[in-house]
Amino acid sequence: MSAPERIQVEAQSDGEDRLLRADEPLSALQIRCGGTIPGAIAVPELRELVSKARGFGLKLARPIIAQDGQETIRAWIEVTPQEGGCLIILRHWQASSLPPEPADLANRRRVEIDRALAELTARLDPHQRLMTVDASAGDLVQVAQAMRGGLGRAWTDFVELPGSGLRQPLHWRLLDGATVLVPGSQRAWRATILPQTGPEGETLGFDLCLTSDQPLPVPVDPEVEAEIPPAKASSVIGREMAPVLRQPIARIIANAETIRTRRAGPLTEEYAGYAGDIAAAGQHLLTLIEDLSDMEIIEAEGFAPAADRIDLADVARRAAGILGVRAREKNITIHAPDETMHLGAVGEFRRVLQVLLNLVGNAIRYSPENSAISVLLTAGAGRARITIADQGPGLSPQDAARVFDKFERLGRSGDGGSGLGLYISRRLARAMGGELSVEGHEGQGARFVLELPQG
């Protein structure tokens, strides 16, 4: 409701900027803004001027504009410091109704909130296939790593949609707001799909945001955690810096991919190639950050992976499936264990998957086109073994002796590797009570063998 114009509205505050008394309609505005009388001044614009006048000990005057969610208030305000508080005078009070909100304002607010709260974001192409992925929550590490290894596949291949037996991915409008279950996380997640359109209204792609109403569980009691001595610093980047760096680098990659795929408009082949180089360099840097972060974790004192009972054949099939697109790009066939094969082992599921993704990824990287990679299972003497055998150039005895060294890349450059993958993989294998070794000779391919306790 609009208040009639008043020649003068008076109020009194105390030394703590609390409103002691106020004439109408200021008293009603104080109440509508969530305050009380007496009580702290609830109108932000009024509170700011009163605080300054009291602090400086000077009379201040200026026009103010305030809103209470229903009306816009305009007035001239004078604040005069007095002993123990301030005298407040408002002149030329005018109130007008707020204009109606745009119909899509609530949706825009939801989008901005989801962007701000998202713990996993991804850039998708027009067919909802993954282009870039960035995650900030610890329980999303497994799915983020799987997604990065499966760029080019539909994002719905990596999550579960409860109650949906339809072929995926569905139309993006049906997936927007859907509840999804994420492997490795106990929380329920909500998917937000944000279409990116071109000048003609065509769909250029999508942004995917995963948000959860549940906070990430804290596995360690704070009092117990305080008694654990801090681990010695051994990382170049550190756990706190890695999440800070991931987001801007992921944006660089996403923008470069947007340019490379000409989603932002026509572009010459030469500049599209430059954008591709930027995206590849950004992906390499992101991989290096992930490796450095993992290195800090595994080198920390007291690091101990979970002793899960896993099916090594199932983990191998998952790794082969995640990297299938990359293999097909080089016409490489991955011979993984079939669905009838099973081999029990003891080790943390996501860490074993991490090791196998690294081994199979290396085999793809160094294998020639139109070749094959074999994933073999054996067991004996209480040990479960999985062998990744490729038809690449192999390793000399000298190279085999140092291939697991930190930052060792055997003289290779420009292949996107960090020189940490095999070092981290062997440390993980040994932390789980197993071993990672290599066999093979130059010109005869390489055979990496992961060994774990049989379960």
Tab-separated table of N, CA, C and O in Angstrom, residues 331-429:
chain	number	residue	atom	x	y	z
A	331	ASN	N	41.251	-46.923	-34.283
A	331	ASN	CA	40.906	-48.271	-34.761
A	331	ASN	C	41.612	-49.356	-33.947
A	331	ASN	O	42.079	-50.361	-34.487
A	332	ILE	N	41.706	-49.130	-32.648
A	332	ILE	CA	42.313	-50.103	-31.740
A	332	ILE	C	41.203	-50.913	-31.069
A	332	ILE	O	40.219	-50.356	-30.589
A	333	THR	N	41.359	-52.197	-31.037
A	333	THR	CA	40.387	-53.083	-30.397
A	333	THR	C	40.872	-53.454	-28.995
A	333	THR	O	42.025	-53.857	-28.822
A	334	ILE	N	40.002	-53.286	-28.011
A	334	ILE	CA	40.334	-53.677	-26.636
A	334	ILE	C	39.620	-54.995	-26.336
A	334	ILE	O	38.385	-55.057	-26.350
A	335	HIS	N	40.391	-56.038	-26.082
A	335	HIS	CA	39.827	-57.344	-25.727
A	335	HIS	C	39.727	-57.420	-24.202
A	335	HIS	O	40.696	-57.746	-23.508
A	336	ALA	N	38.555	-57.089	-23.677
A	336	ALA	CA	38.329	-57.091	-22.232
A	336	ALA	C	37.671	-58.397	-21.813
A	336	ALA	O	37.084	-59.106	-22.640
A	337	PRO	N	37.727	-58.730	-20.528
A	337	PRO	CA	37.052	-59.942	-20.051
A	337	PRO	C	35.555	-59.875	-20.345
A	337	PRO	O	34.937	-58.823	-20.188
A	338	ASP	N	34.960	-60.978	-20.772
A	338	ASP	CA	33.527	-60.953	-21.072
A	338	ASP	C	32.710	-61.031	-19.780
A	338	ASP	O	33.257	-61.202	-18.686
A	339	GLU	N	31.399	-60.908	-19.929
A	339	GLU	CA	30.514	-60.811	-18.765
A	339	GLU	C	30.488	-62.079	-17.923
A	339	GLU	O	30.035	-62.059	-16.775
A	340	THR	N	30.936	-63.186	-18.474
A	340	THR	CA	30.908	-64.441	-17.716
A	340	THR	C	32.110	-64.587	-16.793
A	340	THR	O	32.144	-65.484	-15.951
A	341	MET	N	33.118	-63.736	-16.955
A	341	MET	CA	34.353	-63.868	-16.179
A	341	MET	C	34.290	-63.026	-14.909
A	341	MET	O	33.799	-61.884	-14.922
A	342	HIS	N	34.810	-63.594	-13.829
A	342	HIS	CA	34.848	-62.905	-12.534
A	342	HIS	C	36.152	-63.278	-11.836
A	342	HIS	O	36.627	-64.411	-11.951
A	343	LEU	N	36.694	-62.309	-11.099
A	343	LEU	CA	37.903	-62.569	-10.318
A	343	LEU	C	37.890	-61.661	-9.096
A	343	LEU	O	38.006	-60.444	-9.210
A	344	GLY	N	37.692	-62.261	-7.921
A	344	GLY	CA	37.635	-61.487	-6.692
A	344	GLY	C	39.002	-60.968	-6.284
A	344	GLY	O	40.014	-61.648	-6.428
A	345	ALA	N	39.021	-59.738	-5.775
A	345	ALA	CA	40.260	-59.123	-5.294
A	345	ALA	C	39.921	-58.173	-4.162
A	345	ALA	O	38.750	-57.830	-3.941
A	346	VAL	N	40.961	-57.738	-3.435
A	346	VAL	CA	40.791	-56.796	-2.335
A	346	VAL	C	41.517	-55.511	-2.696
A	346	VAL	O	42.726	-55.517	-2.954
A	347	GLY	N	40.782	-54.399	-2.736
A	347	GLY	CA	41.362	-53.102	-3.067
A	347	GLY	C	40.257	-52.070	-3.163
A	347	GLY	O	39.079	-52.412	-3.320
A	348	GLU	N	40.602	-50.801	-3.058
A	348	GLU	CA	39.602	-49.734	-3.153
A	348	GLU	C	39.145	-49.607	-4.605
A	348	GLU	O	39.963	-49.383	-5.502
A	349	PHE	N	37.840	-49.713	-4.825
A	349	PHE	CA	37.296	-49.768	-6.184
A	349	PHE	C	37.792	-48.621	-7.049
A	349	PHE	O	38.320	-48.824	-8.145
A	350	ARG	N	37.614	-47.368	-6.568
A	350	ARG	CA	37.936	-46.242	-7.434
A	350	ARG	C	39.428	-46.122	-7.686
A	350	ARG	O	39.854	-45.644	-8.732
A	351	ARG	N	40.251	-46.600	-6.729
A	351	ARG	CA	41.700	-46.553	-6.941
A	351	ARG	C	42.141	-47.619	-7.945
A	351	ARG	O	43.026	-47.370	-8.768
A	352	VAL	N	41.522	-48.789	-7.892
A	352	VAL	CA	41.840	-49.828	-8.872
A	352	VAL	C	41.410	-49.364	-10.263
A	352	VAL	O	42.137	-49.531	-11.244
A	353	LEU	N	40.221	-48.741	-10.342
A	353	LEU	CA	39.765	-48.204	-11.626
A	353	LEU	C	40.727	-47.136	-12.133
A	353	LEU	O	41.044	-47.069	-13.324
A	354	GLN	N	41.209	-46.290	-11.220
A	354	GLN	CA	42.172	-45.249	-11.602
A	354	GLN	C	43.431	-45.861	-12.206
A	354	GLN	O	43.938	-45.383	-13.228
A	355	VAL	N	43.942	-46.921	-11.590
A	355	VAL	CA	45.149	-47.575	-12.102
A	355	VAL	C	44.888	-48.172	-13.481
A	355	VAL	O	45.685	-47.995	-14.414
A	356	LEU	N	43.764	-48.869	-13.637
A	356	LEU	CA	43.472	-49.508	-14.920
A	356	LEU	C	43.218	-48.482	-16.018
A	356	LEU	O	43.608	-48.690	-17.176
A	357	LEU	N	42.571	-47.366	-15.687
A	357	LEU	CA	42.380	-46.310	-16.685
A	357	LEU	C	43.722	-45.769	-17.155
A	357	LEU	O	43.911	-45.478	-18.344
A	358	ASN	N	44.660	-45.648	-16.239
A	358	ASN	CA	45.980	-45.160	-16.616
A	358	ASN	C	46.704	-46.173	-17.507
A	358	ASN	O	47.300	-45.811	-18.533
A	359	LEU	N	46.642	-47.455	-17.135
A	359	LEU	CA	47.345	-48.486	-17.912
A	359	LEU	C	46.738	-48.648	-19.304
A	359	LEU	O	47.464	-48.708	-20.306
A	360	VAL	N	45.413	-48.712	-19.382
A	360	VAL	CA	44.765	-48.864	-20.690
A	360	VAL	C	44.949	-47.585	-21.523
A	360	VAL	O	45.189	-47.645	-22.732
A	361	GLY	N	44.860	-46.422	-20.862
A	361	GLY	CA	45.077	-45.164	-21.574
A	361	GLY	C	46.475	-45.073	-22.161
A	361	GLY	O	46.658	-44.626	-23.304
A	362	ASN	N	47.490	-45.505	-21.402
A	362	ASN	CA	48.857	-45.518	-21.926
A	362	ASN	C	48.984	-46.487	-23.096
A	362	ASN	O	49.666	-46.199	-24.091
A	363	ALA	N	48.335	-47.647	-22.978
A	363	ALA	CA	48.401	-48.620	-24.066
A	363	ALA	C	47.810	-48.051	-25.350
A	363	ALA	O	48.360	-48.239	-26.439
A	364	ILE	N	46.701	-47.326	-25.222
A	364	ILE	CA	46.101	-46.692	-26.404
A	364	ILE	C	47.034	-45.626	-26.962
A	364	ILE	O	47.228	-45.518	-28.184
A	365	ARG	N	47.628	-44.840	-26.082
A	365	ARG	CA	48.476	-43.729	-26.531
A	365	ARG	C	49.680	-44.222	-27.327
A	365	ARG	O	50.059	-43.618	-28.333
A	366	TYR	N	50.283	-45.326	-26.895
A	366	TYR	CA	51.537	-45.759	-27.507
A	366	TYR	C	51.372	-46.930	-28.485
A	366	TYR	O	52.349	-47.432	-29.008
A	367	SER	N	50.120	-47.343	-28.715
A	367	SER	CA	49.887	-48.438	-29.669
A	367	SER	C	49.667	-47.880	-31.071
A	367	SER	O	49.106	-46.790	-31.232
A	368	PRO	N	50.076	-48.597	-32.086
A	368	PRO	CA	49.821	-48.138	-33.460
A	368	PRO	C	48.351	-48.303	-33.826
A	368	PRO	O	47.611	-49.048	-33.178
A	369	GLU	N	47.931	-47.602	-34.872
A	369	GLU	CA	46.561	-47.749	-35.346
A	369	GLU	C	46.325	-49.173	-35.852
A	369	GLU	O	47.252	-49.871	-36.261
A	370	ASN	N	45.059	-49.575	-35.782
A	370	ASN	CA	44.640	-50.907	-36.262
A	370	ASN	C	45.328	-52.044	-35.505
A	370	ASN	O	45.620	-53.096	-36.074
A	371	SER	N	45.592	-51.811	-34.223
A	371	SER	CA	46.198	-52.864	-33.392
A	371	SER	C	45.207	-53.298	-32.325
A	371	SER	O	44.035	-52.902	-32.357
A	372	ALA	N	45.658	-54.108	-31.383
A	372	ALA	CA	44.776	-54.633	-30.335
A	372	ALA	C	45.444	-54.523	-28.977
A	372	ALA	O	46.675	-54.560	-28.861
A	373	ILE	N	44.614	-54.388	-27.954
A	373	ILE	CA	45.066	-54.379	-26.563
A	373	ILE	C	44.321	-55.501	-25.849
A	373	ILE	O	43.091	-55.587	-25.931
A	374	SER	N	45.051	-56.339	-25.144
A	374	SER	CA	44.445	-57.470	-24.440
A	374	SER	C	44.452	-57.218	-22.938
A	374	SER	O	45.464	-56.772	-22.384
A	375	VAL	N	43.328	-57.500	-22.298
A	375	VAL	CA	43.199	-57.388	-20.847
A	375	VAL	C	42.981	-58.806	-20.326
A	375	VAL	O	41.922	-59.405	-20.546
A	376	LEU	N	43.988	-59.355	-19.641
A	376	LEU	CA	43.995	-60.760	-19.249
A	376	LEU	C	43.926	-60.909	-17.732
A	376	LEU	O	44.559	-60.137	-17.000
A	377	LEU	N	43.197	-61.915	-17.258
A	377	LEU	CA	43.049	-62.184	-15.830
A	377	LEU	C	43.672	-63.528	-15.481
A	377	LEU	O	43.480	-64.516	-16.202
A	378	THR	N	44.420	-63.550	-14.378
A	378	THR	CA	44.974	-64.798	-13.855
A	378	THR	C	44.934	-64.734	-12.332
A	378	THR	O	44.784	-63.667	-11.746
A	379	ALA	N	45.082	-65.898	-11.701
A	379	ALA	CA	45.086	-65.952	-10.239
A	379	ALA	C	45.940	-67.115	-9.783
A	379	ALA	O	46.106	-68.106	-10.504
A	380	GLY	N	46.476	-66.984	-8.560
A	380	GLY	CA	47.273	-68.048	-7.987
A	380	GLY	C	48.025	-67.581	-6.773
A	380	GLY	O	48.388	-66.394	-6.665
A	381	ALA	N	48.241	-68.494	-5.836
A	381	ALA	CA	48.982	-68.198	-4.610
A	381	ALA	C	48.381	-67.028	-3.847
A	381	ALA	O	49.085	-66.203	-3.261
A	382	GLY	N	47.049	-66.959	-3.854
A	382	GLY	CA	46.374	-65.918	-3.096
A	382	GLY	C	46.444	-64.540	-3.727
A	382	GLY	O	46.148	-63.545	-3.059
A	383	ARG	N	46.833	-64.448	-5.008
A	383	ARG	CA	46.960	-63.158	-5.681
A	383	ARG	C	46.088	-63.142	-6.937
A	383	ARG	O	45.989	-64.148	-7.662
A	384	ALA	N	45.448	-62.002	-7.179
A	384	ALA	CA	44.672	-61.785	-8.400
A	384	ALA	C	45.476	-60.861	-9.303
A	384	ALA	O	45.972	-59.823	-8.846
A	385	ARG	N	45.623	-61.230	-10.562
A	385	ARG	CA	46.462	-60.455	-11.481
A	385	ARG	C	45.676	-60.070	-12.722
A	385	ARG	O	44.886	-60.857	-13.237
A	386	ILE	N	45.937	-58.868	-13.195
A	386	ILE	CA	45.357	-58.395	-14.444
A	386	ILE	C	46.489	-57.818	-15.290
A	386	ILE	O	47.282	-57.006	-14.813
A	387	THR	N	46.576	-58.247	-16.532
A	387	THR	CA	47.655	-57.853	-17.427
A	387	THR	C	47.099	-57.025	-18.576
A	387	THR	O	46.123	-57.426	-19.219
A	388	ILE	N	47.699	-55.888	-18.837
A	388	ILE	CA	47.360	-55.035	-19.974
A	388	ILE	C	48.487	-55.184	-20.987
A	388	ILE	O	49.609	-54.712	-20.761
A	389	ALA	N	48.211	-55.861	-22.096
A	389	ALA	CA	49.232	-56.136	-23.108
A	389	ALA	C	48.902	-55.387	-24.391
A	389	ALA	O	47.781	-55.479	-24.900
A	390	ASP	N	49.876	-54.635	-24.923
A	390	ASP	CA	49.644	-53.886	-26.159
A	390	ASP	C	50.607	-54.357	-27.246
A	390	ASP	O	51.473	-55.206	-27.011
A	391	GLN	N	50.463	-53.813	-28.442
A	391	GLN	CA	51.315	-54.143	-29.580
A	391	GLN	C	52.156	-52.938	-29.996
A	391	GLN	O	52.468	-52.759	-31.167
A	392	GLY	N	52.490	-52.134	-29.003
A	392	GLY	CA	53.283	-50.940	-29.256
A	392	GLY	C	54.761	-51.225	-29.372
A	392	GLY	O	55.186	-52.379	-29.529
A	393	PRO	N	55.602	-50.163	-29.234
A	393	PRO	CA	57.048	-50.317	-29.439
A	393	PRO	C	57.750	-51.090	-28.338
A	393	PRO	O	58.902	-51.489	-28.495
A	394	GLY	N	57.075	-51.295	-27.196
A	394	GLY	CA	57.721	-52.030	-26.106
A	394	GLY	C	58.713	-51.171	-25.348
A	394	GLY	O	58.833	-49.956	-25.580
A	395	LEU	N	59.447	-51.812	-24.442
A	395	LEU	CA	60.403	-51.107	-23.595
A	395	LEU	C	61.718	-51.859	-23.559
A	395	LEU	O	61.745	-53.090	-23.511
A	396	SER	N	62.810	-51.109	-23.567
A	396	SER	CA	64.123	-51.728	-23.376
A	396	SER	C	64.282	-52.067	-21.901
A	396	SER	O	63.561	-51.533	-21.050
A	397	PRO	N	65.225	-52.947	-21.545
A	397	PRO	CA	65.439	-53.248	-20.123
A	397	PRO	C	65.751	-51.996	-19.306
A	397	PRO	O	65.332	-51.886	-18.160
A	398	GLN	N	66.502	-51.055	-19.911
A	398	GLN	CA	66.835	-49.822	-19.202
A	398	GLN	C	65.581	-48.982	-18.947
A	398	GLN	O	65.385	-48.437	-17.840
A	399	ASP	N	64.695	-48.874	-19.965
A	399	ASP	CA	63.468	-48.097	-19.797
A	399	ASP	C	62.517	-48.771	-18.810
A	399	ASP	O	61.867	-48.109	-18.001
A	400	ALA	N	62.438	-50.096	-18.855
A	400	ALA	CA	61.559	-50.820	-17.941
A	400	ALA	C	61.968	-50.615	-16.492
A	400	ALA	O	61.121	-50.617	-15.593
A	401	ALA	N	63.276	-50.392	-16.271
A	401	ALA	CA	63.771	-50.222	-14.909
A	401	ALA	C	63.403	-48.868	-14.320
A	401	ALA	O	63.361	-48.702	-13.103
A	402	ARG	N	63.122	-47.873	-15.187
A	402	ARG	CA	62.841	-46.532	-14.655
A	402	ARG	C	61.478	-45.978	-15.071
A	402	ARG	O	61.179	-44.817	-14.802
A	403	VAL	N	60.633	-46.809	-15.678
A	403	VAL	CA	59.360	-46.311	-16.169
A	403	VAL	C	58.431	-45.881	-15.034
A	403	VAL	O	57.536	-45.053	-15.229
A	404	PHE	N	58.627	-46.414	-13.815
A	404	PHE	CA	57.787	-46.059	-12.677
A	404	PHE	C	58.362	-44.907	-11.854
A	404	PHE	O	57.799	-44.551	-10.818
A	405	ASP	N	59.463	-44.313	-12.296
A	405	ASP	CA	60.059	-43.203	-11.555
A	405	ASP	C	59.185	-41.956	-11.675
A	405	ASP	O	58.489	-41.752	-12.684
A	406	LYS	N	59.256	-41.104	-10.671
A	406	LYS	CA	58.480	-39.873	-10.655
A	406	LYS	C	58.922	-38.944	-11.788
A	406	LYS	O	60.116	-38.721	-11.989
A	407	PHE	N	57.949	-38.413	-12.540
A	407	PHE	CA	58.153	-37.495	-13.662
A	407	PHE	C	58.935	-38.132	-14.817
A	407	PHE	O	59.434	-37.428	-15.689
A	408	GLU	N	59.014	-39.443	-14.853
A	408	GLU	CA	59.734	-40.116	-15.934
A	408	GLU	C	58.823	-40.289	-17.138
A	408	GLU	O	57.750	-40.874	-17.042
A	409	ARG	N	59.275	-39.764	-18.282
A	409	ARG	CA	58.493	-39.882	-19.517
A	409	ARG	C	59.314	-40.522	-20.626
A	409	ARG	O	58.950	-40.476	-21.794
A	410	LEU	N	60.461	-41.058	-20.294
A	410	LEU	CA	61.305	-41.798	-21.233
A	410	LEU	C	61.610	-40.996	-22.498
A	410	LEU	O	61.612	-41.517	-23.607
A	411	GLY	N	61.844	-39.697	-22.290
A	411	GLY	CA	62.241	-38.859	-23.404
A	411	GLY	C	61.116	-38.442	-24.312
A	411	GLY	O	61.325	-37.718	-25.284
A	412	ARG	N	59.871	-38.876	-24.042
A	412	ARG	CA	58.752	-38.496	-24.906
A	412	ARG	C	58.342	-37.058	-24.599
A	412	ARG	O	58.390	-36.608	-23.462
A	413	SER	N	57.877	-36.336	-25.593
A	413	SER	CA	57.370	-34.983	-25.400
A	413	SER	C	56.164	-34.784	-26.296
A	413	SER	O	56.049	-35.382	-27.351
A	414	GLY	N	55.256	-33.928	-25.847
A	414	GLY	CA	54.082	-33.627	-26.658
A	414	GLY	C	53.032	-34.710	-26.676
A	414	GLY	O	52.130	-34.683	-27.510
A	415	ASP	N	53.123	-35.704	-25.769
A	415	ASP	CA	52.135	-36.789	-25.791
A	415	ASP	C	51.039	-36.603	-24.756
A	415	ASP	O	50.206	-37.470	-24.569
A	416	GLY	N	51.060	-35.466	-24.067
A	416	GLY	CA	50.006	-35.194	-23.087
A	416	GLY	C	50.223	-35.843	-21.748
A	416	GLY	O	49.399	-35.712	-20.861
A	417	GLY	N	51.332	-36.565	-21.560
A	417	GLY	CA	51.580	-37.220	-20.281
A	417	GLY	C	52.285	-36.298	-19.296
A	417	GLY	O	52.934	-35.332	-19.674
A	418	SER	N	52.144	-36.618	-18.005
A	418	SER	CA	52.780	-35.811	-16.959
A	418	SER	C	54.001	-36.502	-16.376
A	418	SER	O	54.756	-35.888	-15.635
A	419	GLY	N	54.174	-37.782	-16.691
A	419	GLY	CA	55.275	-38.516	-16.083
A	419	GLY	C	54.978	-38.959	-14.665
A	419	GLY	O	55.878	-39.387	-13.941
A	420	LEU	N	53.696	-38.854	-14.254
A	420	LEU	CA	53.324	-39.228	-12.882
A	420	LEU	C	52.350	-40.404	-12.837
A	420	LEU	O	52.165	-41.007	-11.789
A	421	GLY	N	51.710	-40.712	-13.955
A	421	GLY	CA	50.664	-41.728	-13.950
A	421	GLY	C	51.120	-43.078	-13.446
A	421	GLY	O	50.485	-43.686	-12.574
A	422	LEU	N	52.245	-43.582	-13.979
A	422	LEU	CA	52.732	-44.900	-13.562
A	422	LEU	C	53.307	-44.864	-12.156
A	422	LEU	O	53.182	-45.829	-11.396
A	423	TYR	N	53.942	-43.750	-11.796
A	423	TYR	CA	54.458	-43.604	-10.427
A	423	TYR	C	53.300	-43.685	-9.429
A	423	TYR	O	53.356	-44.429	-8.436
A	424	ILE	N	52.226	-42.938	-9.694
A	424	ILE	CA	51.061	-42.942	-8.807
A	424	ILE	C	50.408	-44.321	-8.794
A	424	ILE	O	50.016	-44.831	-7.739
A	425	SER	N	50.308	-44.940	-9.965
A	425	SER	CA	49.667	-46.255	-10.049
A	425	SER	C	50.407	-47.300	-9.228
A	425	SER	O	49.790	-48.111	-8.530
A	426	ARG	N	51.754	-47.302	-9.297
A	426	ARG	CA	52.509	-48.283	-8.510
A	426	ARG	C	52.362	-47.997	-7.013
A	426	ARG	O	52.214	-48.932	-6.213
A	427	ARG	N	52.389	-46.704	-6.634
A	427	ARG	CA	52.213	-46.383	-5.211
A	427	ARG	C	50.839	-46.847	-4.729
A	427	ARG	O	50.709	-47.359	-3.609
A	428	LEU	N	49.803	-46.681	-5.551
A	428	LEU	CA	48.468	-47.131	-5.174
A	428	LEU	C	48.419	-48.648	-5.056
A	428	LEU	O	47.833	-49.193	-4.105
A	429	ALA	N	49.023	-49.347	-6.016
A	429	ALA	CA	49.025	-50.807	-5.972
A	429	ALA	C	49.687	-51.308	-4.696
A	429	ALA	O	49.168	-52.212	-4.027
